[in-house]
Amino acid sequence: MNGTFIIIAVLIVTGAIVLTLIVANIKATQTMDEELKVLSENPCVQNALAIAQKNIPFDIKIRVPTYLPAEGYRLAGITGVLEPGGSPGGWVSLYYWDKEGCLLTSGINEHDAIMQYKAVKVTILIPHSPDGDYKNGDEFASNYYSYYLENKEEFKADVRLVTLSNGYKGYGNDPFIGIGKWIKIKNDGDEEVVQEEPYPEPGEIKFFHEKDRVVYIVRADMPLVELIKIAESIK
């Protein structure tokens, strides 16, 4: 699979620009350009492709992983949101799984897709300028890690700093058991926690891609060491 493609499709919904490309049954040997060509014939496509070159005033490259955890994993959906009002910013997410059909039309929510169906989610955070939102990976990783250390008692995850084999800096954690809260909204608008229970959360790694000046996030129900391999394959 080719390692890079450019955002070209958007759908405008309630003031935000929402990108939705639903993909299924795409052979891993095809390049991303070939995948986009067959989208119009794919039964999982919900929305027609729309060319929107002016929505972001600079190119945003989406680099796909060349390593995935097992045979049979394929691109099963792409979603994203661009900030409204003409200002760059937002995110784009790629979903991979080894099941049949379209992940995003299956009625499965994101958490269940990752935790129950073992999907891998790769997200790129669209920066607010071509130079990116951070000076470098050290700034990106150290800012969050300092916050984590100062508020460690509030975190259930054991967050660690990570340096990838290509030198990119980030942080991540293994899957962990968080706390799920059921919230009741009172008549006066205040919130009341009516129930708490253990809630499994996926592993995650976030890193700053120095060349493209963007942040990548990889989430899956996998150990951090496996997530690092996926992240390192995003060239």
mmCIF file of C-alpha atoms in Angstrom:
data_model
loop_
_atom_site.group_PDB
_atom_site.id
_atom_site.type_symbol
_atom_site.label_atom_id
_atom_site.label_comp_id
_atom_site.label_asym_id
_atom_site.label_seq_id
_atom_site.Cartn_x
_atom_site.Cartn_y
_atom_site.Cartn_z
ATOM 1 C CA MET A 1 0.000 0.000 0.000
ATOM 2 C CA ASN A 2 1.282 3.412 -0.857
ATOM 3 C CA GLY A 3 2.291 5.455 2.152
ATOM 4 C CA THR A 4 0.641 8.803 1.453
ATOM 5 C CA PHE A 5 -2.544 10.388 0.137
ATOM 6 C CA ILE A 6 -4.111 13.842 0.179
ATOM 7 C CA ILE A 7 -7.485 14.820 1.653
ATOM 8 C CA ILE A 8 -9.847 15.397 -1.279
ATOM 9 C CA ALA A 9 -13.332 14.575 -0.021
ATOM 10 C CA VAL A 10 -15.590 16.464 2.364
ATOM 11 C CA LEU A 11 -19.210 16.610 3.445
ATOM 12 C CA ILE A 12 -20.530 19.753 5.150
ATOM 13 C CA VAL A 13 -22.754 19.003 8.131
ATOM 14 C CA THR A 14 -24.012 21.403 10.831
ATOM 15 C CA GLY A 15 -21.263 23.960 10.349
ATOM 16 C CA ALA A 16 -18.343 21.531 10.440
ATOM 17 C CA ILE A 17 -16.680 19.928 7.460
ATOM 18 C CA VAL A 18 -16.952 16.180 7.922
ATOM 19 C CA LEU A 19 -14.850 13.871 5.787
ATOM 20 C CA THR A 20 -16.320 10.416 5.253
ATOM 21 C CA LEU A 21 -14.872 7.751 2.979
ATOM 22 C CA ILE A 22 -16.140 4.251 3.691
ATOM 23 C CA VAL A 23 -13.975 1.521 2.219
ATOM 24 C CA ALA A 24 -14.317 -2.256 2.127
ATOM 25 C CA ASN A 25 -12.824 -5.237 0.317
ATOM 26 C CA ILE A 26 -9.799 -3.238 -0.888
ATOM 27 C CA LYS A 27 -6.803 -5.427 -1.591
ATOM 28 C CA ALA A 28 -3.702 -4.505 0.375
ATOM 29 C CA THR A 29 -1.639 -4.561 -2.821
ATOM 30 C CA GLN A 30 -3.512 -1.575 -4.252
ATOM 31 C CA THR A 31 -2.099 1.902 -3.865
ATOM 32 C CA MET A 32 -4.138 4.567 -2.102
ATOM 33 C CA ASP A 33 -4.792 6.245 -5.470
ATOM 34 C CA GLU A 34 -6.263 2.997 -6.774
ATOM 35 C CA GLU A 35 -8.387 2.693 -3.646
ATOM 36 C CA LEU A 36 -9.835 6.149 -4.223
ATOM 37 C CA LYS A 37 -10.621 5.286 -7.867
ATOM 38 C CA VAL A 38 -12.757 2.297 -6.882
ATOM 39 C CA LEU A 39 -14.616 4.098 -4.087
ATOM 40 C CA SER A 40 -17.426 5.197 -6.408
ATOM 41 C CA GLU A 41 -18.123 1.554 -7.245
ATOM 42 C CA ASN A 42 -17.781 0.315 -3.671
ATOM 43 C CA PRO A 43 -21.072 -0.669 -1.972
ATOM 44 C CA CYS A 44 -19.875 0.753 1.338
ATOM 45 C CA VAL A 45 -19.536 4.326 0.118
ATOM 46 C CA GLN A 46 -22.219 6.452 1.803
ATOM 47 C CA ASN A 47 -21.465 9.816 0.225
ATOM 48 C CA ALA A 48 -20.296 10.895 -3.207
ATOM 49 C CA LEU A 49 -16.750 12.188 -3.366
ATOM 50 C CA ALA A 50 -16.553 15.986 -3.459
ATOM 51 C CA ILE A 51 -13.437 17.854 -4.494
ATOM 52 C CA ALA A 52 -12.749 20.587 -1.933
ATOM 53 C CA GLN A 53 -9.230 21.802 -2.534
ATOM 54 C CA LYS A 54 -9.749 25.189 -0.867
ATOM 55 C CA ASN A 55 -10.948 23.972 2.533
ATOM 56 C CA ILE A 56 -7.377 23.708 3.799
ATOM 57 C CA PRO A 57 -4.906 26.337 2.509
ATOM 58 C CA PHE A 58 -1.983 23.895 2.611
ATOM 59 C CA ASP A 59 -1.476 20.229 1.750
ATOM 60 C CA ILE A 60 -2.215 17.670 4.448
ATOM 61 C CA LYS A 61 -0.544 14.336 3.855
ATOM 62 C CA ILE A 62 -2.095 11.265 5.453
ATOM 63 C CA ARG A 63 0.564 8.594 5.854
ATOM 64 C CA VAL A 64 -0.742 5.080 6.306
ATOM 65 C CA PRO A 65 0.942 2.324 8.351
ATOM 66 C CA THR A 66 2.801 -0.350 6.438
ATOM 67 C CA TYR A 67 2.775 -2.675 9.453
ATOM 68 C CA LEU A 68 -0.432 -4.042 10.957
ATOM 69 C CA PRO A 69 -0.729 -6.640 13.729
ATOM 70 C CA ALA A 70 -1.967 -9.618 11.708
ATOM 71 C CA GLU A 71 -2.849 -10.912 8.267
ATOM 72 C CA GLY A 72 -6.167 -9.765 6.873
ATOM 73 C CA TYR A 73 -6.228 -6.243 8.316
ATOM 74 C CA ARG A 74 -7.412 -3.729 5.721
ATOM 75 C CA LEU A 75 -8.619 -0.167 5.508
ATOM 76 C CA ALA A 76 -12.300 -0.311 6.543
ATOM 77 C CA GLY A 77 -13.261 3.337 6.964
ATOM 78 C CA ILE A 78 -12.105 6.942 7.010
ATOM 79 C CA THR A 79 -13.747 9.715 9.014
ATOM 80 C CA GLY A 80 -12.771 13.195 10.026
ATOM 81 C CA VAL A 81 -13.812 16.689 10.982
ATOM 82 C CA LEU A 82 -12.320 19.987 9.877
ATOM 83 C CA GLU A 83 -12.870 23.054 12.032
ATOM 84 C CA PRO A 84 -15.510 25.438 10.622
ATOM 85 C CA GLY A 85 -15.022 29.092 9.788
ATOM 86 C CA GLY A 86 -12.176 28.741 7.318
ATOM 87 C CA SER A 87 -9.534 28.054 9.986
ATOM 88 C CA PRO A 88 -7.436 24.902 9.521
ATOM 89 C CA GLY A 89 -7.606 22.318 12.259
ATOM 90 C CA GLY A 90 -9.473 19.126 13.043
ATOM 91 C CA TRP A 91 -8.684 15.456 12.564
ATOM 92 C CA VAL A 92 -8.860 12.529 10.154
ATOM 93 C CA SER A 93 -9.055 8.901 11.314
ATOM 94 C CA LEU A 94 -8.345 5.684 9.425
ATOM 95 C CA TYR A 95 -9.849 2.430 10.700
ATOM 96 C CA TYR A 96 -8.379 -1.002 9.990
ATOM 97 C CA TRP A 97 -9.861 -4.376 10.881
ATOM 98 C CA ASP A 98 -9.856 -7.990 9.667
ATOM 99 C CA LYS A 99 -13.643 -8.421 9.390
ATOM 100 C CA GLU A 100 -15.943 -8.371 6.375
ATOM 101 C CA GLY A 101 -18.085 -5.350 5.561
ATOM 102 C CA CYS A 102 -17.780 -1.675 6.426
ATOM 103 C CA LEU A 103 -16.798 -0.836 9.965
ATOM 104 C CA LEU A 104 -18.513 2.550 9.983
ATOM 105 C CA THR A 105 -21.822 1.283 8.568
ATOM 106 C CA SER A 106 -22.019 -1.736 10.858
ATOM 107 C CA GLY A 107 -23.653 0.045 13.800
ATOM 108 C CA ILE A 108 -20.540 -0.540 15.929
ATOM 109 C CA ASN A 109 -19.332 2.452 17.935
ATOM 110 C CA GLU A 110 -15.670 3.412 18.039
ATOM 111 C CA HIS A 111 -14.942 1.990 21.488
ATOM 112 C CA ASP A 112 -16.512 -1.395 20.704
ATOM 113 C CA ALA A 113 -14.826 -1.510 17.294
ATOM 114 C CA ILE A 114 -11.441 -1.179 19.007
ATOM 115 C CA MET A 115 -12.019 -3.190 22.177
ATOM 116 C CA GLN A 116 -14.375 -5.968 21.005
ATOM 117 C CA TYR A 117 -13.623 -6.262 17.303
ATOM 118 C CA LYS A 118 -9.906 -5.413 17.572
ATOM 119 C CA ALA A 119 -9.893 -2.593 15.043
ATOM 120 C CA VAL A 120 -6.833 -0.346 14.763
ATOM 121 C CA LYS A 121 -7.503 3.404 14.596
ATOM 122 C CA VAL A 122 -4.910 5.795 13.169
ATOM 123 C CA THR A 123 -5.670 9.508 13.586
ATOM 124 C CA ILE A 124 -3.879 12.565 12.228
ATOM 125 C CA LEU A 125 -4.465 15.895 13.972
ATOM 126 C CA ILE A 126 -4.677 18.651 11.365
ATOM 127 C CA PRO A 127 -2.509 21.590 12.484
ATOM 128 C CA HIS A 128 -3.590 25.217 12.468
ATOM 129 C CA SER A 129 -0.680 26.276 10.262
ATOM 130 C CA PRO A 130 1.742 24.636 7.792
ATOM 131 C CA ASP A 131 4.455 24.855 10.443
ATOM 132 C CA GLY A 132 2.465 22.700 12.837
ATOM 133 C CA ASP A 133 1.223 23.320 16.357
ATOM 134 C CA TYR A 134 4.525 22.368 18.051
ATOM 135 C CA LYS A 135 8.160 23.339 17.544
ATOM 136 C CA ASN A 136 9.343 19.730 17.669
ATOM 137 C CA GLY A 137 8.641 16.314 19.115
ATOM 138 C CA ASP A 138 10.408 17.096 22.383
ATOM 139 C CA GLU A 139 8.039 20.005 23.032
ATOM 140 C CA PHE A 140 4.998 17.910 22.110
ATOM 141 C CA ALA A 141 5.916 14.965 24.318
ATOM 142 C CA SER A 142 7.356 16.858 27.277
ATOM 143 C CA ASN A 143 4.394 19.249 27.562
ATOM 144 C CA TYR A 144 1.929 16.413 28.004
ATOM 145 C CA TYR A 145 4.214 14.266 30.133
ATOM 146 C CA SER A 146 4.797 17.146 32.554
ATOM 147 C CA TYR A 147 1.042 17.537 32.875
ATOM 148 C CA TYR A 148 0.703 13.779 33.427
ATOM 149 C CA LEU A 149 3.294 13.765 36.211
ATOM 150 C CA GLU A 150 1.619 16.716 37.935
ATOM 151 C CA ASN A 151 -1.788 15.005 37.827
ATOM 152 C CA LYS A 152 -0.763 11.362 37.936
ATOM 153 C CA GLU A 153 -3.280 10.444 40.628
ATOM 154 C CA GLU A 154 -6.097 11.276 38.185
ATOM 155 C CA PHE A 155 -4.795 8.901 35.507
ATOM 156 C CA LYS A 156 -5.511 5.187 35.409
ATOM 157 C CA ALA A 157 -3.063 4.629 32.547
ATOM 158 C CA ASP A 158 0.679 4.293 33.039
ATOM 159 C CA VAL A 159 1.910 6.850 30.489
ATOM 160 C CA ARG A 160 5.470 6.561 29.187
ATOM 161 C CA LEU A 161 7.642 8.724 26.970
ATOM 162 C CA VAL A 162 8.522 7.040 23.665
ATOM 163 C CA THR A 163 11.248 7.620 21.080
ATOM 164 C CA LEU A 164 10.538 5.791 17.817
ATOM 165 C CA SER A 165 13.242 4.181 15.688
ATOM 166 C CA ASN A 166 13.123 7.155 13.291
ATOM 167 C CA GLY A 167 13.759 9.550 16.170
ATOM 168 C CA TYR A 168 10.212 10.899 16.413
ATOM 169 C CA LYS A 169 9.124 11.650 19.980
ATOM 170 C CA GLY A 170 5.843 10.885 21.687
ATOM 171 C CA TYR A 171 4.165 9.114 24.583
ATOM 172 C CA GLY A 172 1.854 6.166 25.077
ATOM 173 C CA ASN A 173 0.319 3.571 27.338
ATOM 174 C CA ASP A 174 -0.805 -0.052 27.398
ATOM 175 C CA PRO A 175 -4.532 -0.909 27.542
ATOM 176 C CA PHE A 176 -5.932 -0.227 31.009
ATOM 177 C CA ILE A 177 -9.084 -0.320 33.100
ATOM 178 C CA GLY A 178 -10.584 3.123 33.480
ATOM 179 C CA ILE A 179 -13.792 4.242 35.160
ATOM 180 C CA GLY A 180 -17.033 4.519 33.225
ATOM 181 C CA LYS A 181 -19.471 7.059 34.619
ATOM 182 C CA TRP A 182 -23.224 7.227 34.032
ATOM 183 C CA ILE A 183 -24.259 10.862 34.153
ATOM 184 C CA LYS A 184 -27.752 12.198 34.863
ATOM 185 C CA ILE A 185 -28.612 15.742 33.782
ATOM 186 C CA LYS A 186 -30.792 17.437 36.388
ATOM 187 C CA ASN A 187 -33.568 19.891 35.615
ATOM 188 C CA ASP A 188 -31.297 22.795 36.558
ATOM 189 C CA GLY A 189 -28.656 21.596 34.102
ATOM 190 C CA ASP A 190 -26.262 20.238 36.708
ATOM 191 C CA GLU A 191 -24.737 16.802 36.219
ATOM 192 C CA GLU A 192 -24.992 13.956 38.725
ATOM 193 C CA VAL A 193 -22.936 10.754 38.611
ATOM 194 C CA VAL A 194 -25.435 7.954 39.203
ATOM 195 C CA GLN A 195 -23.183 4.981 38.572
ATOM 196 C CA GLU A 196 -19.511 4.152 38.166
ATOM 197 C CA GLU A 197 -18.050 0.911 36.868
ATOM 198 C CA PRO A 198 -14.755 -0.419 35.478
ATOM 199 C CA TYR A 199 -14.352 0.473 31.822
ATOM 200 C CA PRO A 200 -11.631 -1.063 29.611
ATOM 201 C CA GLU A 201 -9.680 1.420 27.522
ATOM 202 C CA PRO A 202 -7.356 0.747 24.559
ATOM 203 C CA GLY A 203 -3.649 1.240 24.356
ATOM 204 C CA GLU A 204 -2.508 4.415 22.653
ATOM 205 C CA ILE A 205 0.555 6.109 21.261
ATOM 206 C CA LYS A 206 0.807 9.743 20.158
ATOM 207 C CA PHE A 207 3.831 11.121 18.331
ATOM 208 C CA PHE A 208 4.896 14.228 16.451
ATOM 209 C CA HIS A 209 5.788 13.582 12.807
ATOM 210 C CA GLU A 210 8.741 15.942 12.366
ATOM 211 C CA LYS A 211 8.736 15.940 8.564
ATOM 212 C CA ASP A 212 5.019 16.712 8.123
ATOM 213 C CA ARG A 213 4.681 18.786 11.328
ATOM 214 C CA VAL A 214 1.580 16.892 12.470
ATOM 215 C CA VAL A 215 0.540 14.640 15.354
ATOM 216 C CA TYR A 216 -0.387 10.997 14.808
ATOM 217 C CA ILE A 217 -2.389 8.859 17.247
ATOM 218 C CA VAL A 218 -2.595 5.054 17.084
ATOM 219 C CA ARG A 219 -5.220 3.318 19.268
ATOM 220 C CA ALA A 220 -5.875 -0.409 19.612
ATOM 221 C CA ASP A 221 -6.452 -3.099 22.216
ATOM 222 C CA MET A 222 -2.802 -4.066 22.005
ATOM 223 C CA PRO A 223 0.323 -3.640 24.131
ATOM 224 C CA LEU A 224 2.279 -0.427 23.694
ATOM 225 C CA VAL A 225 5.176 -2.364 22.174
ATOM 226 C CA GLU A 226 2.876 -3.419 19.314
ATOM 227 C CA LEU A 227 1.508 0.089 18.875
ATOM 228 C CA ILE A 228 5.081 1.359 18.596
ATOM 229 C CA LYS A 229 5.659 -1.005 15.653
ATOM 230 C CA ILE A 230 2.588 0.385 13.886
ATOM 231 C CA ALA A 231 3.653 3.961 14.617
ATOM 232 C CA GLU A 232 7.197 3.324 13.351
ATOM 233 C CA SER A 233 5.764 2.040 10.051
ATOM 234 C CA ILE A 234 4.071 5.407 9.392
ATOM 235 C CA LYS A 235 6.877 6.856 7.304
#
